[in-house]
Short mmCIF file of C-alpha atoms and ligand atoms in Angstrom, two decimals:
data_model
loop_
_atom_site.label_atom_id
_atom_site.label_comp_id
_atom_site.label_asym_id
_atom_site.label_seq_id
_atom_site.Cartn_x
_atom_site.Cartn_y
_atom_site.Cartn_z
CA MET X 154 -26.24 8.42 -17.43
CA THR X 155 -29.28 9.92 -15.20
CA ASP X 156 -30.67 13.25 -14.54
CA LYS X 157 -32.34 11.47 -10.50
CA PRO X 158 -30.02 14.20 -8.73
CA ASN X 159 -30.35 11.36 -6.26
CA SER X 160 -29.19 7.97 -7.70
CA PRO X 161 -26.93 5.67 -7.16
CA GLU X 162 -25.31 7.21 -10.23
CA ALA X 163 -25.15 10.73 -9.80
CA ARG X 164 -23.64 10.13 -5.90
CA ASP X 165 -21.00 8.22 -7.46
CA ILE X 166 -20.56 11.40 -10.07
CA ALA X 167 -20.34 13.28 -7.32
CA TYR X 168 -17.70 11.82 -4.35
CA HIS X 169 -16.13 8.24 -6.24
CA LEU X 170 -12.82 8.77 -7.82
CA HIS X 171 -11.92 5.82 -10.28
CA PRO X 172 -8.88 3.55 -10.88
CA TYR X 173 -8.95 3.58 -13.91
CA THR X 174 -11.00 6.27 -15.83
CA ASN X 175 -10.85 9.50 -17.19
CA ALA X 176 -12.06 11.22 -14.12
CA LYS X 177 -13.38 13.76 -16.65
CA LYS X 178 -15.23 11.21 -18.99
CA HIS X 179 -16.97 9.85 -15.95
CA LEU X 180 -18.54 13.00 -15.60
CA GLU X 181 -20.62 12.75 -18.46
CA ALA X 182 -20.52 8.59 -18.69
CA GLY X 183 -21.43 8.30 -15.30
CA PRO X 184 -20.58 4.34 -13.66
CA VAL X 185 -22.27 1.11 -14.50
CA ILE X 186 -23.43 -0.63 -11.47
CA ILE X 187 -22.87 -3.96 -10.64
CA ASP X 188 -25.69 -5.08 -7.76
CA ARG X 189 -24.70 -9.11 -7.21
CA GLY X 190 -23.41 -11.71 -8.58
CA GLU X 191 -23.92 -15.35 -9.60
CA GLY X 192 -21.78 -17.86 -10.89
CA VAL X 193 -19.77 -16.05 -13.86
CA HIS X 194 -22.33 -13.35 -14.18
CA VAL X 195 -22.88 -10.53 -12.35
CA TYR X 196 -26.07 -8.11 -12.83
CA ASP X 197 -26.28 -4.77 -12.91
CA ASN X 198 -29.16 -2.26 -11.36
CA ASN X 199 -31.48 -2.66 -13.63
CA GLY X 200 -31.09 -6.37 -13.73
CA LYS X 201 -29.09 -6.61 -16.47
CA GLN X 202 -27.38 -9.59 -16.88
CA TYR X 203 -23.74 -10.24 -17.69
CA ILE X 204 -21.06 -13.09 -18.57
CA GLU X 205 -17.62 -11.81 -16.07
CA ALA X 206 -15.13 -12.94 -18.34
CA MET X 207 -13.24 -10.84 -17.04
CA ALA X 208 -13.26 -12.73 -14.31
CA GLY X 209 -13.52 -9.07 -11.88
CA LEU X 210 -9.59 -8.29 -12.70
CA TRP X 211 -8.38 -11.15 -13.09
CA SER X 212 -9.08 -12.83 -10.34
CA VAL X 213 -12.83 -14.17 -9.03
CA GLY X 214 -11.72 -18.12 -9.73
CA VAL X 215 -14.23 -19.42 -7.73
CA GLY X 216 -17.71 -17.34 -9.27
CA PHE X 217 -19.46 -14.41 -7.64
CA ASN X 218 -21.67 -15.65 -5.16
CA GLU X 219 -19.26 -18.66 -3.27
CA LYS X 220 -21.67 -19.46 0.10
CA ARG X 221 -18.38 -21.84 1.85
CA LEU X 222 -16.34 -17.77 1.93
CA VAL X 223 -19.16 -16.42 3.88
CA LYS X 224 -18.94 -18.87 5.52
CA ALA X 225 -15.44 -19.08 6.31
CA ALA X 226 -15.42 -15.20 6.94
CA THR X 227 -18.52 -15.28 9.15
CA GLU X 228 -16.43 -18.32 11.47
CA GLN X 229 -13.21 -16.62 11.71
CA MET X 230 -14.14 -12.92 11.73
CA GLU X 231 -16.83 -14.37 15.01
CA LYS X 232 -13.19 -16.67 17.12
CA LEU X 233 -10.48 -13.76 15.90
CA PRO X 234 -11.22 -10.86 13.68
CA TYR X 235 -7.84 -9.22 13.55
CA TYR X 236 -4.63 -9.75 14.50
CA HIS X 237 -1.38 -8.28 13.84
CA THR X 238 2.03 -11.37 12.73
CA PHE X 239 4.21 -8.03 13.58
CA THR X 240 6.57 -9.21 16.96
CA HIS X 241 6.63 -12.65 16.51
CA LYS X 242 2.77 -12.49 16.65
CA SER X 243 1.28 -15.55 15.43
CA HIS X 244 -2.32 -17.22 14.53
CA GLY X 245 -3.77 -19.63 13.73
CA PRO X 246 -5.09 -18.76 10.12
CA VAL X 247 -1.94 -17.45 8.79
CA ILE X 248 0.45 -20.45 9.90
CA GLU X 249 -2.03 -22.85 8.25
CA LEU X 250 -1.47 -20.46 5.64
CA SER X 251 1.58 -19.86 5.18
CA GLU X 252 2.04 -24.17 5.36
CA LYS X 253 -0.68 -24.41 2.57
CA LEU X 254 1.51 -22.09 -0.05
CA ILE X 255 4.48 -23.43 0.60
CA GLY X 256 3.64 -26.50 -0.02
CA MET X 257 1.48 -25.53 -2.88
CA ALA X 258 4.78 -24.42 -4.71
CA PRO X 259 6.45 -25.45 -7.50
CA VAL X 260 9.36 -25.57 -6.78
CA PRO X 261 11.76 -25.39 -3.62
CA MET X 262 9.95 -22.77 -1.05
CA SER X 263 11.56 -21.39 2.11
CA LYS X 264 9.08 -18.39 3.81
CA ALA X 265 5.76 -16.79 2.45
CA PHE X 266 5.26 -12.75 4.08
CA PHE X 267 1.46 -10.92 3.36
CA THR X 268 0.92 -7.83 1.97
CA ASN X 269 -2.44 -6.61 0.92
CA SER X 270 -2.54 -6.11 -3.22
CA GLY X 271 -0.28 -7.55 -6.20
CA SER X 272 0.99 -3.23 -5.89
CA GLU X 273 2.20 -4.51 -2.30
CA ALA X 274 3.79 -7.45 -2.73
CA ILE X 275 6.34 -6.64 -5.52
CA ASP X 276 6.94 -3.38 -3.27
CA THR X 277 8.36 -5.52 -1.39
CA ALA X 278 10.37 -8.16 -3.17
CA LEU X 279 11.91 -5.26 -4.47
CA LYS X 280 12.31 -4.10 -0.99
CA LEU X 281 13.88 -7.57 -0.18
CA ILE X 282 15.94 -8.18 -3.15
CA TRP X 283 17.89 -5.17 -2.18
CA TYR X 284 17.70 -5.76 1.52
CA ARG X 285 19.88 -8.86 0.60
CA SER X 286 22.19 -7.16 -1.71
CA ASN X 287 23.58 -5.58 1.02
CA ALA X 288 23.24 -8.22 2.97
CA LEU X 289 25.34 -10.25 0.82
CA GLY X 290 27.90 -6.65 0.56
CA LYS X 291 27.31 -5.71 -3.11
CA PRO X 292 25.16 -2.87 -3.12
CA GLU X 293 25.84 -2.38 -6.19
CA LYS X 294 23.62 -5.00 -7.47
CA LYS X 295 20.26 -3.21 -7.36
CA LYS X 296 19.14 -2.71 -11.26
CA ILE X 297 16.07 -4.63 -12.21
CA ILE X 298 15.03 -6.39 -15.19
CA VAL X 299 11.30 -6.07 -16.57
CA ARG X 300 9.92 -6.51 -20.40
CA ASN X 301 7.97 -4.13 -21.64
CA ARG X 302 3.98 -4.20 -21.51
CA ALA X 303 5.58 -5.70 -18.56
CA TYR X 304 2.50 -4.74 -15.08
CA HIS X 305 3.84 -5.13 -12.11
CA GLY X 306 1.09 -2.67 -9.83
CA VAL X 307 1.15 0.48 -9.26
CA THR X 308 2.48 1.56 -6.26
CA ILE X 309 5.78 3.68 -6.67
CA ALA X 310 7.91 0.54 -6.85
CA GLY X 311 5.47 -1.78 -9.60
CA ALA X 312 4.69 1.58 -11.51
CA CYS X 313 8.06 1.78 -12.11
CA LEU X 314 8.53 -1.61 -12.63
CA THR X 315 4.78 -1.80 -14.97
CA SER X 316 5.88 -0.77 -18.07
CA LEU X 317 2.66 0.63 -20.03
CA PRO X 318 2.29 4.64 -20.51
CA ALA X 319 -0.30 5.49 -18.59
CA ASN X 320 1.32 3.60 -15.54
CA HIS X 321 4.16 6.14 -15.86
CA LYS X 322 2.73 9.48 -17.56
CA SER X 323 2.95 12.28 -15.25
CA PHE X 324 3.15 10.14 -12.50
CA ASP X 325 6.75 11.30 -11.57
CA LEU X 326 8.33 8.27 -11.38
CA ILE X 327 11.35 7.16 -9.02
CA VAL X 328 13.08 3.95 -8.44
CA PRO X 329 16.77 4.07 -10.64
CA ASN X 330 17.95 1.84 -12.72
CA VAL X 331 14.19 -0.03 -14.09
CA LEU X 332 15.88 -1.87 -17.56
CA ARG X 333 13.77 -2.54 -20.04
CA MET X 334 13.51 -5.45 -22.96
CA THR X 335 11.55 -6.61 -25.40
CA ALA X 336 8.09 -8.68 -25.18
CA PRO X 337 7.58 -11.57 -25.91
CA HIS X 338 4.63 -11.34 -28.26
CA HIS X 339 5.66 -13.62 -31.42
CA TRP X 340 3.52 -11.97 -33.63
CA ARG X 341 4.25 -8.48 -32.91
CA GLU X 342 7.38 -8.52 -32.35
CA ALA X 343 10.16 -10.46 -34.33
CA MET X 344 11.52 -10.36 -37.26
CA PRO X 345 9.44 -11.62 -40.87
CA GLY X 346 9.53 -15.34 -40.91
CA GLU X 347 11.44 -15.40 -37.81
CA SER X 348 9.84 -19.12 -35.41
CA GLU X 349 9.03 -19.13 -32.41
CA GLU X 350 12.56 -20.37 -31.38
CA GLU X 351 14.80 -17.74 -32.80
CA PHE X 352 12.71 -15.40 -31.46
CA ALA X 353 13.22 -16.32 -27.74
CA THR X 354 16.44 -17.16 -29.20
CA ARG X 355 16.70 -12.91 -29.64
CA LEU X 356 15.74 -12.12 -26.55
CA ALA X 357 17.81 -13.66 -24.13
CA ARG X 358 21.15 -13.07 -26.45
CA GLU X 359 19.28 -8.90 -26.11
CA LEU X 360 18.88 -10.15 -22.46
CA GLU X 361 22.45 -11.82 -22.25
CA ASP X 362 23.94 -7.91 -24.45
CA THR X 363 22.24 -5.97 -21.98
CA ILE X 364 23.10 -7.41 -18.90
CA LEU X 365 26.96 -7.17 -20.15
CA ALA X 366 26.87 -3.59 -21.13
CA GLU X 367 25.36 -3.00 -17.58
CA GLY X 368 28.12 -5.05 -15.69
CA PRO X 369 26.04 -8.39 -14.11
CA GLU X 370 26.83 -7.64 -10.48
CA THR X 371 24.75 -4.58 -11.21
CA ILE X 372 21.73 -6.82 -11.56
CA ALA X 373 20.12 -7.54 -8.55
CA ALA X 374 16.80 -9.48 -10.24
CA PHE X 375 14.81 -9.70 -13.34
CA PHE X 376 11.13 -9.43 -12.89
CA GLY X 377 8.43 -11.65 -14.93
CA GLU X 378 5.21 -12.62 -15.62
CA PRO X 379 4.52 -16.07 -17.22
CA VAL X 380 2.11 -14.42 -18.90
CA GLN X 381 1.86 -11.07 -18.97
CA GLY X 382 -2.07 -9.86 -18.66
CA ALA X 383 -2.51 -6.19 -18.51
CA GLY X 384 -0.05 -5.77 -20.98
CA GLY X 385 -2.62 -7.63 -24.08
CA VAL X 386 -2.40 -11.57 -22.64
CA ILE X 387 0.92 -11.76 -24.14
CA VAL X 388 2.12 -15.84 -24.11
CA PRO X 389 5.94 -16.12 -24.58
CA PRO X 390 6.91 -18.01 -27.78
CA ALA X 391 7.82 -21.65 -27.04
CA THR X 392 11.58 -21.90 -25.91
CA TYR X 393 11.49 -18.42 -24.04
CA TRP X 394 11.52 -19.34 -20.37
CA GLU X 395 13.93 -21.64 -20.89
CA LYS X 396 16.44 -19.30 -22.84
CA VAL X 397 15.49 -16.73 -19.85
CA GLN X 398 16.81 -18.74 -17.52
CA ALA X 399 19.74 -20.09 -18.73
CA VAL X 400 20.53 -16.44 -18.60
CA LEU X 401 19.74 -15.39 -15.62
CA ASN X 402 21.21 -18.22 -13.91
CA LYS X 403 24.63 -17.77 -16.09
CA TYR X 404 25.11 -13.89 -14.49
CA ASP X 405 23.19 -15.12 -10.54
CA ILE X 406 20.46 -12.74 -11.48
CA LEU X 407 17.28 -13.61 -9.52
CA LEU X 408 13.96 -13.90 -11.20
CA VAL X 409 11.48 -13.28 -9.69
CA ALA X 410 7.88 -14.75 -11.14
CA ASP X 411 4.77 -12.39 -10.90
CA GLU X 412 2.00 -14.91 -10.58
CA VAL X 413 -0.64 -12.53 -10.23
CA ILE X 414 -2.57 -12.97 -13.17
CA CYS X 415 -1.54 -16.99 -13.19
CA GLY X 416 -1.65 -18.66 -9.62
CA PHE X 417 -4.13 -20.83 -9.17
CA GLY X 418 -5.26 -22.95 -12.33
CA ARG X 419 -5.49 -19.83 -14.86
CA THR X 420 -3.08 -21.18 -17.14
CA GLY X 421 -4.76 -24.66 -17.35
CA THR X 422 -1.73 -25.62 -14.12
CA MET X 423 -1.53 -24.77 -10.50
CA PHE X 424 0.56 -21.83 -11.67
CA GLY X 425 2.07 -19.84 -15.19
CA SER X 426 5.80 -21.59 -13.68
CA THR X 427 4.47 -24.74 -13.51
CA THR X 428 2.86 -24.56 -16.85
CA TYR X 429 6.54 -23.36 -18.35
CA ASP X 430 8.71 -25.17 -15.90
CA ILE X 431 10.35 -22.24 -14.26
CA LYS X 432 12.04 -21.43 -11.29
CA PRO X 433 11.63 -18.50 -9.61
CA ASP X 434 13.72 -16.96 -6.77
CA ILE X 435 10.69 -15.61 -4.96
CA MET X 436 6.93 -15.74 -6.95
CA VAL X 437 4.52 -12.89 -5.95
CA MET X 438 0.88 -14.28 -5.55
CA SER X 439 -2.67 -12.40 -5.26
CA LYS X 440 -6.29 -12.67 -6.65
CA GLN X 441 -7.51 -16.44 -7.66
CA LEU X 442 -5.04 -16.28 -3.57
CA SER X 443 -8.29 -15.79 -2.33
CA SER X 444 -10.87 -14.84 -5.70
CA SER X 445 -10.29 -11.44 -4.85
CA TYR X 446 -13.91 -12.21 -1.68
CA LEU X 447 -10.95 -9.96 0.53
CA PRO X 448 -7.68 -7.60 -0.89
CA ALA X 449 -4.83 -11.24 -0.41
CA SER X 450 -1.25 -11.27 -1.61
CA ALA X 451 1.27 -12.62 -1.07
CA LEU X 452 5.29 -13.62 -1.55
CA MET X 453 7.38 -16.80 -1.01
CA ILE X 454 10.64 -16.83 -1.14
CA ASN X 455 13.10 -19.68 -0.97
CA ASP X 456 16.28 -20.21 0.88
CA ARG X 457 18.78 -18.09 -0.96
CA VAL X 458 17.14 -15.38 -0.44
CA PHE X 459 16.08 -15.95 2.66
CA GLU X 460 18.63 -16.84 4.79
CA PRO X 461 20.02 -13.11 3.60
CA ILE X 462 17.57 -11.35 5.19
CA MET X 463 17.61 -13.43 7.94
CA GLU X 464 21.11 -12.55 8.94
CA GLU X 465 20.70 -8.79 7.86
CA SER X 466 17.79 -8.46 10.62
CA ASP X 467 19.97 -9.66 13.14
CA ARG X 468 22.33 -7.69 12.61
CA ILE X 469 19.47 -4.89 12.14
CA GLY X 470 17.03 -6.08 15.51
CA THR X 471 14.55 -6.68 13.22
CA LEU X 472 12.80 -6.50 9.29
CA GLY X 473 11.75 -3.34 9.16
CA HIS X 474 9.27 -3.66 7.22
CA GLY X 475 5.07 -5.06 7.02
CA TYR X 476 1.90 -4.21 7.20
CA THR X 477 -0.72 -3.31 9.75
CA ALA X 478 -3.00 -6.13 8.04
CA SER X 479 -0.45 -8.56 7.25
CA GLY X 480 -1.34 -12.10 6.92
CA HIS X 481 -4.59 -11.14 8.56
CA PRO X 482 -7.20 -14.07 9.97
CA VAL X 483 -10.03 -13.39 8.21
CA VAL X 484 -8.86 -12.59 4.71
CA ALA X 485 -6.07 -16.02 5.99
CA ALA X 486 -9.27 -18.31 6.67
CA VAL X 487 -10.79 -16.60 3.22
CA ALA X 488 -7.63 -17.98 1.09
CA LEU X 489 -7.54 -21.59 2.48
CA GLU X 490 -11.49 -22.21 1.91
CA ASN X 491 -10.57 -20.62 -1.79
CA LEU X 492 -7.76 -22.96 -2.13
CA LYS X 493 -9.79 -25.81 -0.77
CA ILE X 494 -12.18 -25.55 -3.64
CA ILE X 495 -10.38 -24.69 -6.32
CA GLU X 496 -8.77 -28.22 -5.14
CA GLU X 497 -11.21 -29.90 -4.31
CA ARG X 498 -13.61 -29.20 -7.73
CA ASP X 499 -10.41 -29.57 -9.39
CA LEU X 500 -11.53 -26.00 -10.74
CA VAL X 501 -7.35 -25.98 -12.52
CA GLY X 502 -8.17 -29.20 -15.27
CA ASN X 503 -11.79 -26.88 -15.58
CA ALA X 504 -9.73 -23.78 -16.84
CA ALA X 505 -7.86 -26.16 -19.06
CA ARG X 506 -10.66 -28.01 -20.40
CA MET X 507 -13.24 -25.08 -21.01
CA GLY X 508 -9.60 -23.22 -21.83
CA GLU X 509 -9.56 -25.41 -24.74
CA ARG X 510 -12.95 -24.11 -25.93
CA LEU X 511 -13.03 -21.21 -25.38
CA ARG X 512 -9.63 -20.88 -27.73
CA ASN X 513 -10.82 -22.98 -29.87
CA GLY X 514 -14.23 -21.40 -30.53
CA LEU X 515 -11.77 -17.92 -30.24
CA ALA X 516 -10.13 -19.60 -33.20
CA GLU X 517 -12.69 -20.23 -35.23
CA LEU X 518 -12.32 -16.20 -35.89
CA ALA X 519 -9.34 -16.12 -37.33
CA ASP X 520 -11.36 -15.18 -40.75
CA HIS X 521 -13.41 -12.49 -39.26
CA PRO X 522 -12.12 -9.30 -40.94
CA LEU X 523 -11.54 -6.96 -37.99
CA VAL X 524 -9.51 -10.12 -35.70
CA GLY X 525 -5.63 -9.91 -36.00
CA GLU X 526 -4.68 -12.72 -33.79
CA VAL X 527 -6.22 -15.55 -31.78
CA ARG X 528 -3.50 -15.91 -28.44
CA GLY X 529 -3.72 -18.03 -24.97
CA VAL X 530 -2.70 -20.19 -22.88
CA GLY X 531 -5.13 -22.39 -20.14
CA LEU X 532 -8.35 -20.33 -19.92
CA ILE X 533 -6.52 -17.05 -20.06
CA ALA X 534 -6.74 -15.13 -24.10
CA ALA X 535 -6.58 -12.49 -26.59
CA VAL X 536 -8.24 -11.42 -30.02
CA GLU X 537 -6.21 -8.67 -30.98
CA LEU X 538 -7.96 -6.35 -33.70
CA VAL X 539 -6.81 -4.52 -36.25
CA THR X 540 -8.46 -3.28 -39.15
CA ASP X 541 -5.45 -3.63 -41.74
CA LYS X 542 -4.35 -7.75 -41.23
CA THR X 543 -1.23 -7.15 -43.29
CA ASN X 544 -0.31 -4.08 -41.04
CA LYS X 545 -1.78 -5.43 -38.01
CA THR X 546 -2.78 -1.75 -36.86
CA ALA X 547 -6.58 -1.33 -36.09
CA LEU X 548 -7.64 2.75 -36.40
CA GLU X 549 -5.78 4.90 -36.57
CA ALA X 550 -6.33 6.21 -32.16
CA PRO X 551 -4.71 4.01 -30.58
CA GLY X 552 -7.79 1.72 -28.83
CA ALA X 553 -10.75 3.30 -30.70
CA LEU X 554 -11.15 -0.17 -31.80
CA GLY X 555 -11.03 -1.50 -28.67
CA ALA X 556 -13.54 0.85 -27.62
CA LEU X 557 -15.71 0.56 -29.94
CA VAL X 558 -15.09 -3.57 -29.68
CA ASN X 559 -16.14 -2.95 -25.13
CA ALA X 560 -18.97 -1.20 -25.99
CA HIS X 561 -20.53 -3.34 -28.22
CA LEU X 562 -19.72 -6.46 -25.59
CA GLN X 563 -21.00 -4.74 -22.40
CA GLU X 564 -24.20 -4.17 -24.79
CA ALA X 565 -24.80 -8.22 -25.68
CA GLY X 566 -24.22 -8.37 -21.76
CA LEU X 567 -20.67 -9.45 -21.72
CA ILE X 568 -17.20 -8.35 -20.00
CA SER X 569 -14.19 -8.05 -21.40
CA ARG X 570 -10.98 -5.44 -20.64
CA ALA X 571 -9.43 -3.96 -23.73
CA MET X 572 -5.95 -3.64 -23.44
CA VAL X 573 -6.13 -0.93 -25.87
CA ASP X 574 -7.01 -3.74 -29.29
CA ALA X 575 -6.38 -6.78 -27.61
CA MET X 576 -10.10 -7.93 -25.35
CA ALA X 577 -8.78 -10.57 -23.28
CA PHE X 578 -10.61 -12.95 -21.62
CA CYS X 579 -10.34 -14.73 -18.51
CA PRO X 580 -13.48 -15.90 -17.01
CA PRO X 581 -13.73 -17.30 -13.38
CA LEU X 582 -12.35 -20.90 -13.53
CA ILE X 583 -15.56 -22.31 -12.91
CA ILE X 584 -17.25 -21.83 -16.10
CA SER X 585 -19.08 -24.54 -17.74
CA GLU X 586 -18.83 -25.38 -21.32
CA GLY X 587 -22.64 -23.76 -21.94
CA GLU X 588 -21.43 -21.13 -20.19
CA VAL X 589 -18.18 -20.85 -22.80
CA ASP X 590 -20.45 -21.41 -25.55
CA ASP X 591 -22.71 -18.20 -24.21
CA LEU X 592 -19.31 -16.39 -24.20
CA LEU X 593 -18.50 -16.64 -27.92
CA ALA X 594 -22.01 -16.17 -29.58
CA ARG X 595 -22.18 -12.90 -27.08
CA PHE X 596 -18.63 -12.08 -28.52
CA LYS X 597 -19.37 -12.89 -32.44
CA SER X 598 -22.98 -9.98 -32.42
CA GLY X 599 -20.39 -7.85 -30.24
CA LEU X 600 -18.14 -8.46 -33.27
CA ASP X 601 -20.58 -8.00 -36.03
CA LYS X 602 -22.06 -4.82 -35.16
CA ALA X 603 -18.37 -2.99 -34.01
CA LEU X 604 -18.11 -4.51 -37.74
CA ALA X 605 -20.81 -2.46 -39.05
CA GLU X 606 -19.82 0.51 -37.66
CA VAL X 607 -15.83 0.48 -38.99
CA PRO X 608 -15.67 2.51 -42.01
CA ARG X 609 -15.11 0.49 -44.63
CA GLU X 610 -12.16 1.97 -46.86
CA THR X 611 -10.08 0.99 -43.09
CA LEU X 612 -10.38 -1.99 -43.83
CA SER X 613 -8.15 -4.24 -45.30
CA ALA X 614 -9.63 -7.95 -46.05
C1 PLP H 127 0.97 -9.21 -12.80
C2 PLP H 127 0.08 -7.96 -11.57
N1 PLP H 127 1.24 -7.94 -11.19
C3 PLP H 127 0.88 -7.02 -9.93
C4 PLP H 127 -0.35 -6.45 -9.86
C5 PLP H 127 -1.10 -5.51 -8.77
O1 PLP H 127 -1.74 -5.75 -8.24
P1 PLP H 127 -2.73 -4.74 -7.54
O2 PLP H 127 -3.77 -3.91 -8.07
O3 PLP H 127 -4.31 -5.81 -6.86
O4 PLP H 127 -1.74 -3.55 -7.22
C6 PLP H 127 -1.05 -7.54 -11.58
C7 PLP H 127 -2.67 -6.11 -11.12
O5 PLP H 127 -3.56 -6.46 -11.99
C8 PLP H 127 -0.85 -7.67 -12.56
O6 PLP H 127 -1.48 -8.56 -12.50
#
């Protein structure tokens, strides 16, 4: 921290309440102030360089100084800086982006709806699903199924669907009828000797048993991230999505693919739904949609969802939902340019190639005393840290080992993120071979320094 009373650090402590931060600890620790970005790197206000191995918050696909996005924003600002999309109004960029997204969708989709954050898009999906059930004359069809360790945002509805303790504790969340399934994490949740396929079969059976116990007519939708991100980069076991979808189809339950992290190349194909052959009724997108240069999110709905909603809005007189900035023209212009760059530069192919290099490099650390599991797909990966490999446990306090390693990585100039005791890697899609190797070298160095501080007696091997 700083002892200078007027420093940016002191003013941040004085005036800024940070999201996802221990507010009391922040008074002592203060902020890391990021000053500028270039490619996959960011620099703090002391000039220290970091590899941004989380792409910000899983989001800056095209890197931290893409001039084309600046130009797209400037040009749109000069032409039409704002207009809304309520009451039949529209404008060029939102029309173009709607058409573009529907054209990119991996399954037939009907309409795009625009929001500002992943949480708002999830909130909107939930509201549209309930609206649809009422439109169909099925008011009892309202329950939602999610998985443990899911992350679907932090608005009241989003946080209710999220299944991580810190998002629930003390917030008095109020959405009823959310049913939580086992997370599809083979390493952590499988029975001894259970293969990936057997584990997937068991989870599909758990899903079906829950649906039957609750009454299939009461279940509206299943929300799932193709790869669970913030819950620990949980890569589903072989055959999982195929088996889950068979159950959902059998009982006429909508499938919402939360593509907020996976969308636009992260898993090595354009969408997580492409990678896992998921056929969603609703797709939720954000983050790499605009590379987070401006807040953008959207959902796509298919005809099965759109048609009853259309009829209900006609009965009521309007679809009473939308945001002042829904389909904002500057955001839409930036998103369009960002998608153009992702396609022109084959950043999806690059993610697949660099992801393989990253995962192979991480896999070489499997024998490191602190590494329990290395998992990933495309250009998203995690290393689960343990001190006891047999029992798959880390230091006594959950998250303590993650925090220790994270501190050393930051020191080594590598920004990762500790999800309890798993370190996540999700670098910009533009990363090069040399930068992947640099990332791996910094990770290894930080990991070794952390190991030197772990009490010997806590280590199993
Ligand atoms: C899968 C998923 N859904 C929803 C959200 C919420 O997005 P936002 O933080 O923009 O509200 C996130 C954010 O990380 C996410 O990873």
